[in-house]
Amino acid sequence: MFKIINTPILLFLATSLSLLLVTVAHAKTPLDINEQKIVKQVKLALPQSLKDIEQAVNINSGSMNFEGVKQVGLLAKQQLSEIGFEVQWLDGSAFNRAGHILATHKSNNPNAVKILMIGHLDTVFAKDDNFQYYKRLSKIHAAGPGIADMKGGNTIIIAAMRALTKLNLLDNVSIKVLLTGDEESSGRPLSLSKKAIVDGAIWADIALGFENGDNNINTGMAARRGYTGWTLNVEGKPAHSSQIFNDEVGYGAIYETARILEAFRAQLEQEENLTFNPGMIIGGTSIDFDLDKSAGSAFGKSNVIAQKAKVKGDLRALSNKQLKSAKQTMQNILKNNLNHTQAELIFEAGYPPMALTSGNLALLEQYSQVSQDLGYNAVIPANPRKAGAADISFAAEHVDMSLDGLGLMGTGAHTKNEIADLTTLNKNIEKAAILIYRLSKKSHK
């Protein structure tokens, strides 16, 4: 029976106390007969898993290529249906994306543990991108769009389910597999595009994410920082540049923007695990900005005081408390406007943080034990600074335990140098399958 209270832990992953919680040496325990069978089954099915990755990678599924995302979804639907899952396509037209795949296995045991497994179908590579196909580079490396982020992770989910089904080891666990179609470019509103994740998490006891995390097989994401976009709009009084700084004209929009950004840095940069980045700035007498293209232009002259400026940025925090505090500090900075200037700061709805909790650390410890029992290394908490936001953050606050970064490891994600480390494929399939098998032996009430 699981009884984990989801309370924040006041420590950071890099501290010795945090690491102690999950790296205390545990004696290697022998695999039971079913776990030995799982290892053999994963090995036998490895060629099929490699084919599955190649087939998925060769379908372009950039987030806005709806047909491609649907095609990858139909491939996953076929694979999961063959295993025996009930699979449905969740249309995404209401949030301007292709949609999601939801596959369900329901145990007849009313006390069976319920696990939500999360992946995503889409990639960052557009339909007309010249990085389109799977390429085997060596015995242990392969390249391709989305191979690690995260078509390899989807394959690990499906391969683990295949192994457990083949061995009749899913009787005491209920599973929902959710493969979203908009992780790389979220549909809006988030209340609709992420509804399937939230609903699945409310149903579940445990959430497992199969992103590649920080691409280190010896770490797991027990915490993830959230993502919030922000827009800073600033206005000043236009006039001839010779009049700048005087009481009638003031400082102009660009000086006020510089003051605000520098104050953000000075007051918040020492906050642990908090980052805030102004990624785009335009300013001048007049400005234009295209939100869809994330591009803009400005008109101005060196002898004219700037009237308008705009900054687009992001804010990443490890907890809702930290996020709320940072937002308040940023808004307070805006109140001290330079003479004849005004500013507004608009925060967008974004990804919530996946806070470090006792439940998450307990699940990571179980996963680490599986790894060590298989003869692999211990798995320690990843530094959340080394990975971005992910879909599991929408699930984490609704479950007793959550863990991410269980996918296929690699390098160069989101670039045309994306390469997968194929030596991690069988290892992470084994670990996922045995973790779920061990969890299935514990009832939940």
PDB file of N, CA and C in Angstrom, residues 299-339:
ATOM      1  N   PHE A 299      11.704  51.166 -35.760  1.00  0.00           N
ATOM      2  CA  PHE A 299      12.181  52.361 -36.453  1.00  0.00           C
ATOM      3  C   PHE A 299      12.602  53.377 -35.400  1.00  0.00           C
ATOM      4  N   GLY A 300      13.733  53.998 -35.621  1.00  0.00           N
ATOM      5  CA  GLY A 300      14.196  55.024 -34.699  1.00  0.00           C
ATOM      6  C   GLY A 300      15.451  55.679 -35.230  1.00  0.00           C
ATOM      7  N   LYS A 301      15.782  56.812 -34.663  1.00  0.00           N
ATOM      8  CA  LYS A 301      16.995  57.526 -35.055  1.00  0.00           C
ATOM      9  C   LYS A 301      17.823  57.832 -33.821  1.00  0.00           C
ATOM     10  N   SER A 302      19.116  57.957 -34.024  1.00  0.00           N
ATOM     11  CA  SER A 302      20.008  58.194 -32.887  1.00  0.00           C
ATOM     12  C   SER A 302      19.754  59.535 -32.229  1.00  0.00           C
ATOM     13  N   ASN A 303      19.110  60.474 -32.950  1.00  0.00           N
ATOM     14  CA  ASN A 303      18.855  61.796 -32.371  1.00  0.00           C
ATOM     15  C   ASN A 303      17.413  61.951 -31.889  1.00  0.00           C
ATOM     16  N   VAL A 304      16.701  60.816 -31.715  1.00  0.00           N
ATOM     17  CA  VAL A 304      15.336  60.844 -31.209  1.00  0.00           C
ATOM     18  C   VAL A 304      15.250  59.923 -29.990  1.00  0.00           C
ATOM     19  N   ILE A 305      14.633  60.399 -28.914  1.00  0.00           N
ATOM     20  CA  ILE A 305      14.459  59.585 -27.707  1.00  0.00           C
ATOM     21  C   ILE A 305      13.424  58.494 -27.985  1.00  0.00           C
ATOM     22  N   ALA A 306      13.754  57.269 -27.660  1.00  0.00           N
ATOM     23  CA  ALA A 306      12.877  56.129 -27.960  1.00  0.00           C
ATOM     24  C   ALA A 306      11.547  56.235 -27.222  1.00  0.00           C
ATOM     25  N   GLN A 307      10.466  55.964 -27.948  1.00  0.00           N
ATOM     26  CA  GLN A 307       9.131  56.038 -27.357  1.00  0.00           C
ATOM     27  C   GLN A 307       8.651  54.685 -26.845  1.00  0.00           C
ATOM     28  N   LYS A 308       9.074  53.586 -27.515  1.00  0.00           N
ATOM     29  CA  LYS A 308       8.554  52.268 -27.144  1.00  0.00           C
ATOM     30  C   LYS A 308       9.662  51.224 -27.126  1.00  0.00           C
ATOM     31  N   ALA A 309       9.459  50.233 -26.293  1.00  0.00           N
ATOM     32  CA  ALA A 309      10.362  49.075 -26.258  1.00  0.00           C
ATOM     33  C   ALA A 309       9.563  47.853 -25.814  1.00  0.00           C
ATOM     34  N   LYS A 310      10.004  46.699 -26.273  1.00  0.00           N
ATOM     35  CA  LYS A 310       9.348  45.431 -25.916  1.00  0.00           C
ATOM     36  C   LYS A 310      10.424  44.383 -25.680  1.00  0.00           C
ATOM     37  N   VAL A 311      10.235  43.582 -24.632  1.00  0.00           N
ATOM     38  CA  VAL A 311      11.143  42.481 -24.324  1.00  0.00           C
ATOM     39  C   VAL A 311      10.303  41.218 -24.141  1.00  0.00           C
ATOM     40  N   LYS A 312      10.742  40.119 -24.731  1.00  0.00           N
ATOM     41  CA  LYS A 312      10.112  38.807 -24.516  1.00  0.00           C
ATOM     42  C   LYS A 312      11.113  37.935 -23.787  1.00  0.00           C
ATOM     43  N   GLY A 313      10.657  37.241 -22.752  1.00  0.00           N
ATOM     44  CA  GLY A 313      11.572  36.403 -21.994  1.00  0.00           C
ATOM     45  C   GLY A 313      10.886  35.228 -21.334  1.00  0.00           C
ATOM     46  N   ASP A 314      11.655  34.459 -20.573  1.00  0.00           N
ATOM     47  CA  ASP A 314      11.091  33.345 -19.824  1.00  0.00           C
ATOM     48  C   ASP A 314      11.565  33.393 -18.379  1.00  0.00           C
ATOM     49  N   LEU A 315      10.849  32.659 -17.533  1.00  0.00           N
ATOM     50  CA  LEU A 315      11.135  32.577 -16.102  1.00  0.00           C
ATOM     51  C   LEU A 315      10.978  31.121 -15.706  1.00  0.00           C
ATOM     52  N   ARG A 316      12.000  30.557 -15.061  1.00  0.00           N
ATOM     53  CA  ARG A 316      11.973  29.142 -14.686  1.00  0.00           C
ATOM     54  C   ARG A 316      12.234  29.012 -13.186  1.00  0.00           C
ATOM     55  N   ALA A 317      11.332  28.299 -12.508  1.00  0.00           N
ATOM     56  CA  ALA A 317      11.431  28.150 -11.052  1.00  0.00           C
ATOM     57  C   ALA A 317      11.193  26.696 -10.676  1.00  0.00           C
ATOM     58  N   LEU A 318      11.690  26.306  -9.485  1.00  0.00           N
ATOM     59  CA  LEU A 318      11.610  24.921  -9.039  1.00  0.00           C
ATOM     60  C   LEU A 318      10.372  24.637  -8.200  1.00  0.00           C
ATOM     61  N   SER A 319       9.687  25.680  -7.751  1.00  0.00           N
ATOM     62  CA  SER A 319       8.480  25.485  -6.951  1.00  0.00           C
ATOM     63  C   SER A 319       7.512  26.622  -7.229  1.00  0.00           C
ATOM     64  N   ASN A 320       6.240  26.387  -6.944  1.00  0.00           N
ATOM     65  CA  ASN A 320       5.247  27.447  -7.116  1.00  0.00           C
ATOM     66  C   ASN A 320       5.523  28.621  -6.190  1.00  0.00           C
ATOM     67  N   LYS A 321       6.012  28.334  -4.995  1.00  0.00           N
ATOM     68  CA  LYS A 321       6.347  29.405  -4.051  1.00  0.00           C
ATOM     69  C   LYS A 321       7.449  30.287  -4.613  1.00  0.00           C
ATOM     70  N   GLN A 322       8.483  29.672  -5.167  1.00  0.00           N
ATOM     71  CA  GLN A 322       9.587  30.429  -5.745  1.00  0.00           C
ATOM     72  C   GLN A 322       9.109  31.248  -6.944  1.00  0.00           C
ATOM     73  N   LEU A 323       8.244  30.650  -7.754  1.00  0.00           N
ATOM     74  CA  LEU A 323       7.709  31.346  -8.925  1.00  0.00           C
ATOM     75  C   LEU A 323       6.903  32.574  -8.506  1.00  0.00           C
ATOM     76  N   LYS A 324       6.026  32.406  -7.537  1.00  0.00           N
ATOM     77  CA  LYS A 324       5.191  33.511  -7.066  1.00  0.00           C
ATOM     78  C   LYS A 324       6.040  34.651  -6.511  1.00  0.00           C
ATOM     79  N   SER A 325       7.071  34.305  -5.743  1.00  0.00           N
ATOM     80  CA  SER A 325       7.941  35.318  -5.159  1.00  0.00           C
ATOM     81  C   SER A 325       8.704  36.083  -6.234  1.00  0.00           C
ATOM     82  N   ALA A 326       9.206  35.367  -7.244  1.00  0.00           N
ATOM     83  CA  ALA A 326       9.954  36.021  -8.318  1.00  0.00           C
ATOM     84  C   ALA A 326       9.059  36.965  -9.113  1.00  0.00           C
ATOM     85  N   LYS A 327       7.848  36.531  -9.399  1.00  0.00           N
ATOM     86  CA  LYS A 327       6.908  37.392 -10.125  1.00  0.00           C
ATOM     87  C   LYS A 327       6.655  38.685  -9.352  1.00  0.00           C
ATOM     88  N   GLN A 328       6.473  38.567  -8.037  1.00  0.00           N
ATOM     89  CA  GLN A 328       6.202  39.742  -7.228  1.00  0.00           C
ATOM     90  C   GLN A 328       7.390  40.695  -7.217  1.00  0.00           C
ATOM     91  N   THR A 329       8.594  40.145  -7.109  1.00  0.00           N
ATOM     92  CA  THR A 329       9.794  40.984  -7.139  1.00  0.00           C
ATOM     93  C   THR A 329       9.897  41.727  -8.465  1.00  0.00           C
ATOM     94  N   MET A 330       9.635  41.042  -9.551  1.00  0.00           N
ATOM     95  CA  MET A 330       9.713  41.662 -10.876  1.00  0.00           C
ATOM     96  C   MET A 330       8.676  42.773 -11.027  1.00  0.00           C
ATOM     97  N   GLN A 331       7.468  42.525 -10.534  1.00  0.00           N
ATOM     98  CA  GLN A 331       6.429  43.554 -10.627  1.00  0.00           C
ATOM     99  C   GLN A 331       6.786  44.758  -9.758  1.00  0.00           C
ATOM    100  N   ASN A 332       7.381  44.521  -8.595  1.00  0.00           N
ATOM    101  CA  ASN A 332       7.772  45.631  -7.720  1.00  0.00           C
ATOM    102  C   ASN A 332       8.823  46.522  -8.375  1.00  0.00           C
ATOM    103  N   ILE A 333       9.715  45.911  -9.153  1.00  0.00           N
ATOM    104  CA  ILE A 333      10.763  46.667  -9.840  1.00  0.00           C
ATOM    105  C   ILE A 333      10.153  47.657 -10.825  1.00  0.00           C
ATOM    106  N   LEU A 334       9.036  47.285 -11.435  1.00  0.00           N
ATOM    107  CA  LEU A 334       8.406  48.155 -12.418  1.00  0.00           C
ATOM    108  C   LEU A 334       7.846  49.440 -11.795  1.00  0.00           C
ATOM    109  N   LYS A 335       7.575  49.417 -10.496  1.00  0.00           N
ATOM    110  CA  LYS A 335       6.916  50.556  -9.857  1.00  0.00           C
ATOM    111  C   LYS A 335       7.811  51.793  -9.766  1.00  0.00           C
ATOM    112  N   ASN A 336       9.118  51.615  -9.825  1.00  0.00           N
ATOM    113  CA  ASN A 336      10.052  52.737  -9.657  1.00  0.00           C
ATOM    114  C   ASN A 336      10.459  53.321 -11.009  1.00  0.00           C
ATOM    115  N   ASN A 337       9.478  53.731 -11.791  1.00  0.00           N
ATOM    116  CA  ASN A 337       9.752  54.179 -13.154  1.00  0.00           C
ATOM    117  C   ASN A 337      10.645  55.409 -13.202  1.00  0.00           C
ATOM    118  N   LEU A 338      11.523  55.430 -14.186  1.00  0.00           N
ATOM    119  CA  LEU A 338      12.258  56.655 -14.479  1.00  0.00           C
ATOM    120  C   LEU A 338      11.275  57.728 -14.951  1.00  0.00           C
ATOM    121  N   ASN A 339      11.696  58.986 -14.868  1.00  0.00           N
ATOM    122  CA  ASN A 339      10.829  60.115 -15.180  1.00  0.00           C
ATOM    123  C   ASN A 339      10.231  60.011 -16.585  1.00  0.00           C
TER     124      ASN A 339
END
